Tab-separated table of C-alpha atoms in Angstrom:
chain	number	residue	atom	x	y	z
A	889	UNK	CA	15.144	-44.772	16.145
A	890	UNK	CA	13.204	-47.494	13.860
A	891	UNK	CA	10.195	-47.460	16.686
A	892	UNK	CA	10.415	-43.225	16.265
A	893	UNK	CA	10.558	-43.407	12.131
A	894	UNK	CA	7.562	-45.622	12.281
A	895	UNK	CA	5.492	-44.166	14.925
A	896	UNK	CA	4.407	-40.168	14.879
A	897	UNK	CA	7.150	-38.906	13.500
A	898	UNK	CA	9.213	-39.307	9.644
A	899	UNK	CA	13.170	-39.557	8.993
A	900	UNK	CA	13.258	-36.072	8.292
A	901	UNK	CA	11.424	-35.100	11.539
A	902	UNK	CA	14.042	-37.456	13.452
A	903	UNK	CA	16.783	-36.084	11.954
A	904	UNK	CA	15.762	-32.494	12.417
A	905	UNK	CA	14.655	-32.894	16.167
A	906	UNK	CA	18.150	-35.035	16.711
A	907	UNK	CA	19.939	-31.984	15.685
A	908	UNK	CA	18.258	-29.165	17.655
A	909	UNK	CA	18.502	-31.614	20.495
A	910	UNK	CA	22.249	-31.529	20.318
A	911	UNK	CA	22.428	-28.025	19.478
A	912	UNK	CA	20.455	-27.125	22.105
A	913	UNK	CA	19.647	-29.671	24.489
A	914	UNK	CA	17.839	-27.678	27.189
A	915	UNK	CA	14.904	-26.845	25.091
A	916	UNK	CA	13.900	-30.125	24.672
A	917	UNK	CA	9.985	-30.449	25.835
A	918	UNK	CA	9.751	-33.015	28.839
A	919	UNK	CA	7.174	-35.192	26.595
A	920	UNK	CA	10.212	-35.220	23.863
A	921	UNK	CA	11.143	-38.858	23.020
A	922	UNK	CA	14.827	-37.291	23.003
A	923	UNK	CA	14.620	-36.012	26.528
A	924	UNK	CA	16.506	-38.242	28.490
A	925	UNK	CA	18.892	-38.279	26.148
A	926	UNK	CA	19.216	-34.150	25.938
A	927	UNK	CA	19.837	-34.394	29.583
A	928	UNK	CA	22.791	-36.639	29.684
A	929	UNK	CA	24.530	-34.287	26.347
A	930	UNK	CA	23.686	-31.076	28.982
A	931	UNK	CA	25.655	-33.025	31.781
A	932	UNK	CA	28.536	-34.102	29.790
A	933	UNK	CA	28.509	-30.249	28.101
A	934	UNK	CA	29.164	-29.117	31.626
A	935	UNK	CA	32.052	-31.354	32.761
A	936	UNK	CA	33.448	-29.525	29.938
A	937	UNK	CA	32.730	-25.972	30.307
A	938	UNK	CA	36.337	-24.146	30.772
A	939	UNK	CA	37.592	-20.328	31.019
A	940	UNK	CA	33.669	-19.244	30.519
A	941	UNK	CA	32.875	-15.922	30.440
A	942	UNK	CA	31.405	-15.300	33.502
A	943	UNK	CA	27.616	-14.126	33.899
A	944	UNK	CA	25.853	-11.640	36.061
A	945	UNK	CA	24.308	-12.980	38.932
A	946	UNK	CA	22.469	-9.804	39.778
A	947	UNK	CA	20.987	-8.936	36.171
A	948	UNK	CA	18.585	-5.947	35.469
A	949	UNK	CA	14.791	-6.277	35.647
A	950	UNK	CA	12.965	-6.639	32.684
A	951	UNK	CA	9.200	-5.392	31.346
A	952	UNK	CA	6.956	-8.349	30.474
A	953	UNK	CA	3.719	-7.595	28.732
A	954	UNK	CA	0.758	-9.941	28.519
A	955	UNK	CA	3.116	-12.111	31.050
A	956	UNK	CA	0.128	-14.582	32.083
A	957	UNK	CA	0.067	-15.866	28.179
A	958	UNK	CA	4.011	-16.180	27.985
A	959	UNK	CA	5.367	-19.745	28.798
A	960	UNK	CA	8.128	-20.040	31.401
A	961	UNK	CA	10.942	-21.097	29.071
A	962	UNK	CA	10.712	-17.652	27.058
A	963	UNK	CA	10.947	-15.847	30.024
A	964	UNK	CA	13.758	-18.463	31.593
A	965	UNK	CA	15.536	-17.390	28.286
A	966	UNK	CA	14.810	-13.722	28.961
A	967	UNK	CA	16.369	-14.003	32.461
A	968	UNK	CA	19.310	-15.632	30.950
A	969	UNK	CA	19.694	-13.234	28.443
A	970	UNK	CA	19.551	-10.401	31.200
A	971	UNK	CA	22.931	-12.177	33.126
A	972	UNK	CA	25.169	-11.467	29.798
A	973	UNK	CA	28.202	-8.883	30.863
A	974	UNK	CA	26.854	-6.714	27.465
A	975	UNK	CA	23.348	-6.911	28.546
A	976	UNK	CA	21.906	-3.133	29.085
A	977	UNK	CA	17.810	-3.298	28.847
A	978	UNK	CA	15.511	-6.027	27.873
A	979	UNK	CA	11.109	-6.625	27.134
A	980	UNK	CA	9.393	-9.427	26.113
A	981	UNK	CA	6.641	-9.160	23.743
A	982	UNK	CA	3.064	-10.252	24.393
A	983	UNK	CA	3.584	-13.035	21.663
A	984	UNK	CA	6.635	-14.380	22.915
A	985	UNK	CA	7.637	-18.315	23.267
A	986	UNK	CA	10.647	-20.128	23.730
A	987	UNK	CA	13.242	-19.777	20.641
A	988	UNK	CA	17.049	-20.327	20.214
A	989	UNK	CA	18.922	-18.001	22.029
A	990	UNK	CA	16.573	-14.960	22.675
A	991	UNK	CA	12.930	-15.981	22.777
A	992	UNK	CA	10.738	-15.212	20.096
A	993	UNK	CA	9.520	-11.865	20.910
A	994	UNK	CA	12.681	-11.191	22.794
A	995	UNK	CA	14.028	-7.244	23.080
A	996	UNK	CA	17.815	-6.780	24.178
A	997	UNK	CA	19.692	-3.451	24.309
A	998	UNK	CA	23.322	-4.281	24.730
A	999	UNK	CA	26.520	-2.318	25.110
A	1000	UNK	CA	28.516	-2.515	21.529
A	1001	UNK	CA	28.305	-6.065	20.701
A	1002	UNK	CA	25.926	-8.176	18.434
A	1003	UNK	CA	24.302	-11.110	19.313
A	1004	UNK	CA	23.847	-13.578	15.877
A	1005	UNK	CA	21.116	-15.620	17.539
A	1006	UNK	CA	19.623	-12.638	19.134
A	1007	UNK	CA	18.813	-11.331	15.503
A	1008	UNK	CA	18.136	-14.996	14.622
A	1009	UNK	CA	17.918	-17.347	12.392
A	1010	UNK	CA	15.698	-15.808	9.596
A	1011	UNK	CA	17.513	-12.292	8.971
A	1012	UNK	CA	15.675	-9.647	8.418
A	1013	UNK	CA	12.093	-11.331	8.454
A	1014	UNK	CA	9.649	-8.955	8.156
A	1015	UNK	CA	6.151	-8.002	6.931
A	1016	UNK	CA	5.056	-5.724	4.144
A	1017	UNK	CA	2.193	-4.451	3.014
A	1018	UNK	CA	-0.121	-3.137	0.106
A	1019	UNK	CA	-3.374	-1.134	-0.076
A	1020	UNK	CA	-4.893	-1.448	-3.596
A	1021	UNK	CA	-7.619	0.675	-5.561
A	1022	UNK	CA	-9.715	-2.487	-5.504
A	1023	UNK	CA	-12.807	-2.922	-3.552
A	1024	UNK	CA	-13.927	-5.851	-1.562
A	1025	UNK	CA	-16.832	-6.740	-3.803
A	1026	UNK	CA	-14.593	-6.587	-6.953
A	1027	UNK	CA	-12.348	-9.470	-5.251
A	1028	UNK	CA	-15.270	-11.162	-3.939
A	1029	UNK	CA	-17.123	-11.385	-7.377
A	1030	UNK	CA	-13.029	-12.117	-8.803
A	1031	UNK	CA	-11.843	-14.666	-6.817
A	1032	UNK	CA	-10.560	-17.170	-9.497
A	1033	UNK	CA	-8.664	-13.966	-11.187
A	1034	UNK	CA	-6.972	-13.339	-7.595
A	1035	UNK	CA	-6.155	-17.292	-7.011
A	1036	UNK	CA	-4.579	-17.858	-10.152
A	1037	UNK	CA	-2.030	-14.833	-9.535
A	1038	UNK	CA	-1.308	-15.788	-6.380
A	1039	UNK	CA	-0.408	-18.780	-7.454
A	1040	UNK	CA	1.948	-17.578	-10.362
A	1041	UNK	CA	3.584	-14.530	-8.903
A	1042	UNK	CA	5.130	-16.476	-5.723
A	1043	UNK	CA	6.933	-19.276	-4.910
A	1044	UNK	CA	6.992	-21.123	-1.682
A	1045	UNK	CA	9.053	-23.981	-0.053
A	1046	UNK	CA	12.301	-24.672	1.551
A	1047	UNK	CA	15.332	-25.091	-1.073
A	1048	UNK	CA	12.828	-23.290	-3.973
A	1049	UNK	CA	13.646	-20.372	-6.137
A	1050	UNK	CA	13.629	-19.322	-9.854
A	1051	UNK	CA	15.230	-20.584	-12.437
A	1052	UNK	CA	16.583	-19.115	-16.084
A	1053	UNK	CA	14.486	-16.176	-17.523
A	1054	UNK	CA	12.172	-16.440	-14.460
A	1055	UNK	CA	14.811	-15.157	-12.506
A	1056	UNK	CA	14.503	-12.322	-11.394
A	1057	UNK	CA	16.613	-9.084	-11.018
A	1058	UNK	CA	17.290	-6.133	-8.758
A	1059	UNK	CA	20.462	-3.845	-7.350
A	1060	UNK	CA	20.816	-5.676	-4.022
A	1061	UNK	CA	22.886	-8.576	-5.850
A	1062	UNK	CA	25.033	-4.782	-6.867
A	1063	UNK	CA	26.380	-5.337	-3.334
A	1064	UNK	CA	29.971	-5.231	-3.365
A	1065	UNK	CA	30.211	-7.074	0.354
A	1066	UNK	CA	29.791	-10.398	-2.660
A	1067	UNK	CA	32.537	-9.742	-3.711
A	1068	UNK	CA	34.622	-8.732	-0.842
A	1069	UNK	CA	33.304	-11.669	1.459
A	1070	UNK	CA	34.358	-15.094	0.074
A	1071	UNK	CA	30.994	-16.540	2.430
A	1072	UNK	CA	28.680	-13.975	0.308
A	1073	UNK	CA	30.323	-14.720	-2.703
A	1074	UNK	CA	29.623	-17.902	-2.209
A	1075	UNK	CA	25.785	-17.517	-1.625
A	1076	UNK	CA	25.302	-15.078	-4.072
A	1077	UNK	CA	24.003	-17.507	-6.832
A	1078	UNK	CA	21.586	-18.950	-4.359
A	1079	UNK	CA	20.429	-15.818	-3.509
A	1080	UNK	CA	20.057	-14.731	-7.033
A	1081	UNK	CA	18.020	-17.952	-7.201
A	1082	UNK	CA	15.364	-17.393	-4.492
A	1083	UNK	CA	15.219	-13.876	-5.213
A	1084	UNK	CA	11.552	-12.482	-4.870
A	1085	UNK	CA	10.609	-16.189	-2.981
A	1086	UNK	CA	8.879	-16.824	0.248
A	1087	UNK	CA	10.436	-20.101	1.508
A	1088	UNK	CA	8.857	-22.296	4.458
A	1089	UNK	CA	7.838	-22.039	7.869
A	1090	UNK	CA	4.568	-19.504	8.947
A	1091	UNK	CA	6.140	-17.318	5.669
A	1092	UNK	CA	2.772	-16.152	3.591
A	1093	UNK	CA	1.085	-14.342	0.843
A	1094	UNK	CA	-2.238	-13.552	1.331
A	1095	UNK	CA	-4.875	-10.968	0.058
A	1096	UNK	CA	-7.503	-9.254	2.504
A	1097	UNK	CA	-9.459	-6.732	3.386
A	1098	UNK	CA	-8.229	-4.070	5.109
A	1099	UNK	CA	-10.770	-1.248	7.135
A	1100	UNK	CA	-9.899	2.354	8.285
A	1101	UNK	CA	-11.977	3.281	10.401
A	1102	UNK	CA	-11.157	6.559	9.805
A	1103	UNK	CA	-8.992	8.853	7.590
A	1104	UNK	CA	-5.408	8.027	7.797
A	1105	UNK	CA	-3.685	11.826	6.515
A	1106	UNK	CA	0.067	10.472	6.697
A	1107	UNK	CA	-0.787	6.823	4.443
A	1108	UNK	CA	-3.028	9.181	2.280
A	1109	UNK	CA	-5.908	6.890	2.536
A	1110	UNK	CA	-9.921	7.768	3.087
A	1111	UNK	CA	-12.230	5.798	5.767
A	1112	UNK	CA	-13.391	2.838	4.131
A	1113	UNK	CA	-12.200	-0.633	3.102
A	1114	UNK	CA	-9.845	-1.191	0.539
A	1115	UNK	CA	-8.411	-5.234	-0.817
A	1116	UNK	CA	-4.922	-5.566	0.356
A	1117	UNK	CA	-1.591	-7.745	-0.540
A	1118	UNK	CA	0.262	-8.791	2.977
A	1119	UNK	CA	3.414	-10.922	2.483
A	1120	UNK	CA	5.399	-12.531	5.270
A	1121	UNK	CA	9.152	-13.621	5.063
A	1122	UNK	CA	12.744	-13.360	5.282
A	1123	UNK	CA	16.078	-13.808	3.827
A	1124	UNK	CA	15.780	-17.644	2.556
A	1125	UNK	CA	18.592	-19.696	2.453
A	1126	UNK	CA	20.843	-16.908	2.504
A	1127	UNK	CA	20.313	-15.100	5.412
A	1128	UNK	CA	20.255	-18.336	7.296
A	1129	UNK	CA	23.666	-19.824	6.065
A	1130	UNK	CA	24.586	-16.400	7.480
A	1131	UNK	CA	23.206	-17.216	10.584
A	1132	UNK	CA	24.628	-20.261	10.797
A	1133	UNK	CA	27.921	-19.320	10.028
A	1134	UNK	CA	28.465	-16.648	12.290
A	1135	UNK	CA	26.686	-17.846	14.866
A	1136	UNK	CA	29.216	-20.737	15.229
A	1137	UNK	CA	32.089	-18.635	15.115
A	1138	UNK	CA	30.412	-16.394	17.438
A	1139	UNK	CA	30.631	-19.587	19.786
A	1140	UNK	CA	34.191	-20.225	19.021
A	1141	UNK	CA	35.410	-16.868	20.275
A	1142	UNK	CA	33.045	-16.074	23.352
A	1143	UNK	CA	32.639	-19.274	25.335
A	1144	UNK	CA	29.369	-18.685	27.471
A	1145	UNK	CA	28.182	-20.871	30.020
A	1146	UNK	CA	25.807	-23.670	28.905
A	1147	UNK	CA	22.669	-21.811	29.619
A	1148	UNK	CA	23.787	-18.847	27.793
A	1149	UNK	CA	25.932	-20.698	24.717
A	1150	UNK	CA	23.569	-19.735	21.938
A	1151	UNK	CA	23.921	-15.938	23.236
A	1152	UNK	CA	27.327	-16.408	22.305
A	1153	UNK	CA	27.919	-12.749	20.891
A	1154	UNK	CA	31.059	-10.498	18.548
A	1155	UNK	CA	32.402	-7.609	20.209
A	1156	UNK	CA	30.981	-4.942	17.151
A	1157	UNK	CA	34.859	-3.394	16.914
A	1158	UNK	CA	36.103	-6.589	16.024
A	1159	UNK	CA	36.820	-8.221	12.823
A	1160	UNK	CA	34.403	-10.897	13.337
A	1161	UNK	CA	31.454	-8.166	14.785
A	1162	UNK	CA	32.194	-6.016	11.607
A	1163	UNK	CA	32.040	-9.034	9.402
A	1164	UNK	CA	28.427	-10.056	10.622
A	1165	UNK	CA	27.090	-6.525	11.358
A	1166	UNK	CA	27.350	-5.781	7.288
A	1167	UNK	CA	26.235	-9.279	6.230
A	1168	UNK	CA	23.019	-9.221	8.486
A	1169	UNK	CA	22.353	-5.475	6.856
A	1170	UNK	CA	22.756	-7.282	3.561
A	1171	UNK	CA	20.343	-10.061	4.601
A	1172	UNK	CA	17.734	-7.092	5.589
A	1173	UNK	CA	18.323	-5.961	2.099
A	1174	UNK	CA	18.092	-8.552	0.654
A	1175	UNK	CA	14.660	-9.859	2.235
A	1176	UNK	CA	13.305	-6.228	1.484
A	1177	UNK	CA	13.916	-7.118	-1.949
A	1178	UNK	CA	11.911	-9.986	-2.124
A	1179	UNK	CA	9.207	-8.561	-1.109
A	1180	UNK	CA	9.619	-5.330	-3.060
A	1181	UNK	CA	9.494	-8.262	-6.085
A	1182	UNK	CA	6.424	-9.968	-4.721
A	1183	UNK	CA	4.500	-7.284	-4.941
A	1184	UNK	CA	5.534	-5.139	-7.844
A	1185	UNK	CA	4.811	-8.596	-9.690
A	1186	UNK	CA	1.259	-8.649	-7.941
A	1187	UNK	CA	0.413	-4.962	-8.916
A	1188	UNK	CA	1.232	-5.252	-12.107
A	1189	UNK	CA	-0.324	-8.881	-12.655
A	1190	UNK	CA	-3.693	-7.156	-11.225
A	1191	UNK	CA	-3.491	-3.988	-12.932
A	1192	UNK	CA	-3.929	-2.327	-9.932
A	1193	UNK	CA	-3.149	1.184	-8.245
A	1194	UNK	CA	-1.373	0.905	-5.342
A	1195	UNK	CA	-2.536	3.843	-2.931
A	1196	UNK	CA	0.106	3.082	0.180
A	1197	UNK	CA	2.960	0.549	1.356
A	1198	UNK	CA	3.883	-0.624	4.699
A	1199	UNK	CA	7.404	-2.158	5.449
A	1200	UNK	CA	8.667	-3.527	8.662
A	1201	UNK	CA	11.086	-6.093	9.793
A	1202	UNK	CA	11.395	-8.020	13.102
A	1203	UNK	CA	14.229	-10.203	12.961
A	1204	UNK	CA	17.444	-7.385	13.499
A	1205	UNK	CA	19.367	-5.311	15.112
A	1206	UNK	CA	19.486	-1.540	15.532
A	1207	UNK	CA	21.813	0.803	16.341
A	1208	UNK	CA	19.347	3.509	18.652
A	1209	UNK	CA	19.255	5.186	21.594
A	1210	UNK	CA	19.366	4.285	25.098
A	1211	UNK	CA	18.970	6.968	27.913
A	1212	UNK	CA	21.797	9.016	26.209
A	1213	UNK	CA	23.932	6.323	24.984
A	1214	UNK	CA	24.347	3.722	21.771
A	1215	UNK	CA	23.201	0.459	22.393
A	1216	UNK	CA	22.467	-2.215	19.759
A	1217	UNK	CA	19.021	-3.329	20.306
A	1218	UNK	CA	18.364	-6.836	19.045
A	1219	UNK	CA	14.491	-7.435	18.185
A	1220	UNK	CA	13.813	-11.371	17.480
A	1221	UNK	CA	10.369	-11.888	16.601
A	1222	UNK	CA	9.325	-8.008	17.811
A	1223	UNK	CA	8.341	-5.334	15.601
A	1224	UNK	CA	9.759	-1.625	15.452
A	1225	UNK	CA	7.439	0.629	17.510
A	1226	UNK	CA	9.071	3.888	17.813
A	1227	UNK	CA	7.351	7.270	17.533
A	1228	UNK	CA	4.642	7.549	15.135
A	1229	UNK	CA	6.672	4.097	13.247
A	1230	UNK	CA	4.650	2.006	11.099
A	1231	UNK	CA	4.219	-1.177	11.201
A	1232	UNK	CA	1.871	-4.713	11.006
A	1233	UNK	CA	0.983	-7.278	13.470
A	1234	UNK	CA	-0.758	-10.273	12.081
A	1235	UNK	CA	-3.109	-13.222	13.523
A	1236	UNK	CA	-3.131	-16.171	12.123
A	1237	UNK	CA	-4.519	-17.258	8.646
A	1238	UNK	CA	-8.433	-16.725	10.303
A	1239	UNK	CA	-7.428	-14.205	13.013
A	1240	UNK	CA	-7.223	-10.278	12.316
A	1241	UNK	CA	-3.861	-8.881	11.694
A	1242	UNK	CA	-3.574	-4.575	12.649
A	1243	UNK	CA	-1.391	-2.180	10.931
A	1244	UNK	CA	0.202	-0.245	13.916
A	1245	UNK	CA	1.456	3.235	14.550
A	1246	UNK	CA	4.020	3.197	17.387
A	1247	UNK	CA	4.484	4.855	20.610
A	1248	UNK	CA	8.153	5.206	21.445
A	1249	UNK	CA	7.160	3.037	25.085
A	1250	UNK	CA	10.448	3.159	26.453
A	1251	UNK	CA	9.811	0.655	28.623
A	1252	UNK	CA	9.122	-1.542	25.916
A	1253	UNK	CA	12.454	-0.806	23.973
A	1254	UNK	CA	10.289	0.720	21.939
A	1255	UNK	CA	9.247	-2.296	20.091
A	1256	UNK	CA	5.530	-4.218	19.974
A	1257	UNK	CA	5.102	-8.019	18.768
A	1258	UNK	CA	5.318	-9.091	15.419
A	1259	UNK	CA	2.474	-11.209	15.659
A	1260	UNK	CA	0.113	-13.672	17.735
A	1261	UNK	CA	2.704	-16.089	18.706
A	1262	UNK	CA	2.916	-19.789	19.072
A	1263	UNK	CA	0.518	-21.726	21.634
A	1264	UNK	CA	1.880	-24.929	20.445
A	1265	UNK	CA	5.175	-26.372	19.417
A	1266	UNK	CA	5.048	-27.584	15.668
A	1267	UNK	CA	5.647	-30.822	16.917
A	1268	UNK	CA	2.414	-30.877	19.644
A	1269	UNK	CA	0.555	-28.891	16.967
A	1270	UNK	CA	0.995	-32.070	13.820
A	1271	UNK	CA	-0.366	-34.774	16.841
A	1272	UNK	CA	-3.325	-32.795	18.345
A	1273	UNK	CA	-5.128	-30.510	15.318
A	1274	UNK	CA	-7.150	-32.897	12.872
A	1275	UNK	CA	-7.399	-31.945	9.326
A	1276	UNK	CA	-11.188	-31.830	9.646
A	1277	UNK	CA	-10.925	-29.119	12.688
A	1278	UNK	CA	-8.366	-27.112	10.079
A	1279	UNK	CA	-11.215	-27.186	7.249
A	1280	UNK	CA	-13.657	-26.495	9.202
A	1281	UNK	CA	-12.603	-23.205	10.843
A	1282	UNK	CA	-10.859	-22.037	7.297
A	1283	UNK	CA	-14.899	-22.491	6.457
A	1284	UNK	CA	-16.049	-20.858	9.242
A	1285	UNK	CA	-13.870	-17.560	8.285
A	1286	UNK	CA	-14.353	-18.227	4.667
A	1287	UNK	CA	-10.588	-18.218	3.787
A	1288	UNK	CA	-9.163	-20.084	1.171
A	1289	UNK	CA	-6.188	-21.480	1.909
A	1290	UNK	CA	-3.511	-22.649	-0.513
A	1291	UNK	CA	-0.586	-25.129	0.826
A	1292	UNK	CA	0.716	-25.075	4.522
A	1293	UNK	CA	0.730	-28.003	7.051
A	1294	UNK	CA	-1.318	-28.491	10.538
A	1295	UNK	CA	1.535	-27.012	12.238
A	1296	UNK	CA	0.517	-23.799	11.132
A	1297	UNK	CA	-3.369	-24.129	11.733
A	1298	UNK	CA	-4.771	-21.194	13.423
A	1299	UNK	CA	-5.691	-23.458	16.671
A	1300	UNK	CA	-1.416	-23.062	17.095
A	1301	UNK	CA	-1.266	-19.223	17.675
A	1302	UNK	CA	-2.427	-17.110	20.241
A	1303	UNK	CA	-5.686	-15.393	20.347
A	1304	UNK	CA	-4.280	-12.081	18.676
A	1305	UNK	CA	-6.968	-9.819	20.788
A	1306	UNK	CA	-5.189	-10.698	23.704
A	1307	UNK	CA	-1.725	-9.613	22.713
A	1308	UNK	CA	-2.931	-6.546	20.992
A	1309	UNK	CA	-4.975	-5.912	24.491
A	1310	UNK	CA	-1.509	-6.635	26.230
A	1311	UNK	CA	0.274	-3.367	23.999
A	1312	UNK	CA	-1.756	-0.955	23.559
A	1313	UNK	CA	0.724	1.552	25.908
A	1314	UNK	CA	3.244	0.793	22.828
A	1315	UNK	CA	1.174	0.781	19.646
A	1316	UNK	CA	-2.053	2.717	18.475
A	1317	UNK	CA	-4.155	0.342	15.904
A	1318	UNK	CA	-4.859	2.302	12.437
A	1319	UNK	CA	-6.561	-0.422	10.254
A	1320	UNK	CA	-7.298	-3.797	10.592
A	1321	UNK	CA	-6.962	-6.598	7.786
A	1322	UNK	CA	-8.892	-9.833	7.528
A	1323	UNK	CA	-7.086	-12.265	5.437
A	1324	UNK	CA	-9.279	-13.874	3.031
A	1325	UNK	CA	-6.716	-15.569	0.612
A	1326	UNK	CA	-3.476	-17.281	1.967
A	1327	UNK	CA	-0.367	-19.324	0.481
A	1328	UNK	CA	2.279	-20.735	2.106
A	1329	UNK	CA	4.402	-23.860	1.296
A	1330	UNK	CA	2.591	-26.623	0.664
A	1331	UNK	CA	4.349	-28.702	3.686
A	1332	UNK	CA	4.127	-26.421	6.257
A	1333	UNK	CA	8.326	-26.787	6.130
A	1334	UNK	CA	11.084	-24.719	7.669
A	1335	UNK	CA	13.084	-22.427	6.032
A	1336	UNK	CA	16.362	-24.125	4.051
């Protein structure tokens, strides 16, 4: 431990990786200094395993798009997810890399029960977007104007929020489930807290520049390019207590073999199912909210006109549709892509994000990616991207960036032509924005 603290990583970094590593012992990387260890806690978790639920040996095929850029432990994860006795459809998402549970960019139909780590961790993550009446040289020739408010109008950083008459206010907090659930009730000061925040991780703010390249008659919006606000984020601390919370009871009451424990799922009749299926709803409220803060704040602190908004989230579940019957399809890191459905698909803080009209690909779950995806872990990204290689392509693109850690360098997400290549049977691009100004916390940290 003392040879670990002094060496690559900090206390907190130790602490953090110890605990996934227990939590989840298979995903520990080979080159982990915790992987020997993670492989004697996966044999002694088996001499244990008793009256498991027992998987399907013979699981249903499942669509992979842009498969030669998807490492094998998302799609190991996939497969597992596939065996589950619930399990009715599944995709994976050109973006998608190993996760807890589902992989990130992980689609799974299943038959009337909900999976809490198939929804994940951050509920109701999503992006949302805002086309302004401002014009690219107006925020080129304004850029200390458009700093400074992006500065004041959001907050970043895990455990942050607002405090006294910054607070701020809206009817989501109305909610009566915080009354009637004594967990809600118990997070609803926190969440009054971090209300309109944008907490840790690859969460953002950033203004661009956004191009139609031609008329867009349902958005209301005329060929040209217009300055736009894109925000990035999820529930905060609330939505991942929730997770946390259910997703251990979900473990307590359906005992899955090892490989499949963090699939651990609620049958949706149940108390328990019922329970979490109106507190993740809540959490997708709730993170719509922020947002809906963020940028009301931003308009008005601009004085602009907004001329369209976006909305999408990526980190739910769904009650839809599936060849004639119900099925609760779980998107975790994948983006909403059903018939003529709007939605966004960014890069990376230099890389092009798209806003997307959907297809309805059936084969696809109807869903798309909800971004690049990861290349490299956080961990492999903090030992091989230098500061000076970070600077120098934010130069190159001419972005100014304000906060965020190497682990979210551009170098650590896929090239975003290639996944957008890899779907377009499931979305049709309508614009494209170039980020130009970014925030995100100033650590690069995880969500609290």
């Amino acid at each position: 431990f003392c040879e670990l603290y002094t060496g690559t990583l900090n206390k907190g970094e130790v602490l953090a990786q110890l605990k996934r590593m227990v939590e989840t012992p298979e995903l520990t990387p080979t080159d982990s200094e915790f992987f020997a260890l993670a492989q004697k806690i996966i044999e002694l978790q088996k001499t244990l395993e008793t009256d498991l639920i027992s998987l399907n040996e013979n699981p249903k095929a499942f669509e992979i798009f842009g498969t030669e850029n998807i490492e094998e432990g998302a799609k190991k994860q996939m497969q597992t997810a596939m065996k589950l006795p619930i399990s009715v459809a599944g995709a994976l998402m050109p973006d998608a890399h190993q996760g807890y549970g589902l992989p990130i960019g992980g689609v799974l139909a299943t038959k009337n029960a909900i999976i809490p780590y198939g929804v994940g961790v951050d509920i109701g993550c999503r992006m949302a977007l805002s086309i302004y009446d401002i014009d690219e040289v107006f925020f080129l020739e304004n850029q200390a104007k458009f700093k400074r408010e992006l500065i004041a109008q959001s907050n970043f950083g895990a455990g942050n929020g607002f405090r006294g008459q910054y607070k701020a206010d809206h009817e989501v907090l109305e909610n009566t489930l915080f009354h009637e659930n004594e967990l809600l009730r118990n997070l609803k000061d926190k969440a009054w807290t971090q209300l309109g925040s944008s907490g840790g991780g690859n969460h953002f703010v950033e203004f661009g520049i956004i191009e139609f390249a031609a008329s867009d008659e349902d958005l209301n919006i005329e060929k040209g390019t217009y300055v736009a606000l894109l925000t990035h984020s999820g529930s905060r601390g609330f939505g991942a207590t929730i997770a946390g919370h259910y997703t251990q009871l979900a473990k307590k009451v359906c005992k899955l073999p090892q490989e499949a424990k963090n699939l651990a799922y609620f049958d949706l009749n149940s108390t328990e199912g019922q329970e979490y299926w109106l507190a993740m709803n809540l959490a997708g409220d709730y993170a719509s909210a922020c947002h809906e803060i963020i940028h009301k704040k931003m308009a008005r602190s601009l004085g602009a006109q907004v001329l369209a908004t976006v909305e999408n989230h990526h980190n739910f579940a769904w009650k839809e549709q599936w060849n004639g019957e119900e099925v609760i399809v779980h998107r975790k890191g994948a983006t909403p892509a059903s018939k003529d459905v709007m939605g966004v698909i960014p890069g990376s803080m230099t890389a092009p994000g798209f806003l997307v009209r959907g297809k309805g690909e059936p084969t696809s779950i109807q869903s798309a990616s909800h971004g690049a995806g990861r290349q490299m872990s956080r961990t492999q990204a903090k030992k091989e991207i230098t500061t000076t290689d970070f600077k120098s392509i934010l130069k190159d693109h001419n972005v100014t960036l304000i906060g965020a850690g190497l682990d979210e360098a551009p170098m650590a997400y896929k090239n975003i032509e290639d996944v957008m290549a890899a779907q377009q049977n499931l979305v049709d691009v309508v614009a494209k924005f170039t980020p130009k100004m970014v925030r995100m916390a100033d650590d690069g940290s995880r969500e609290d």
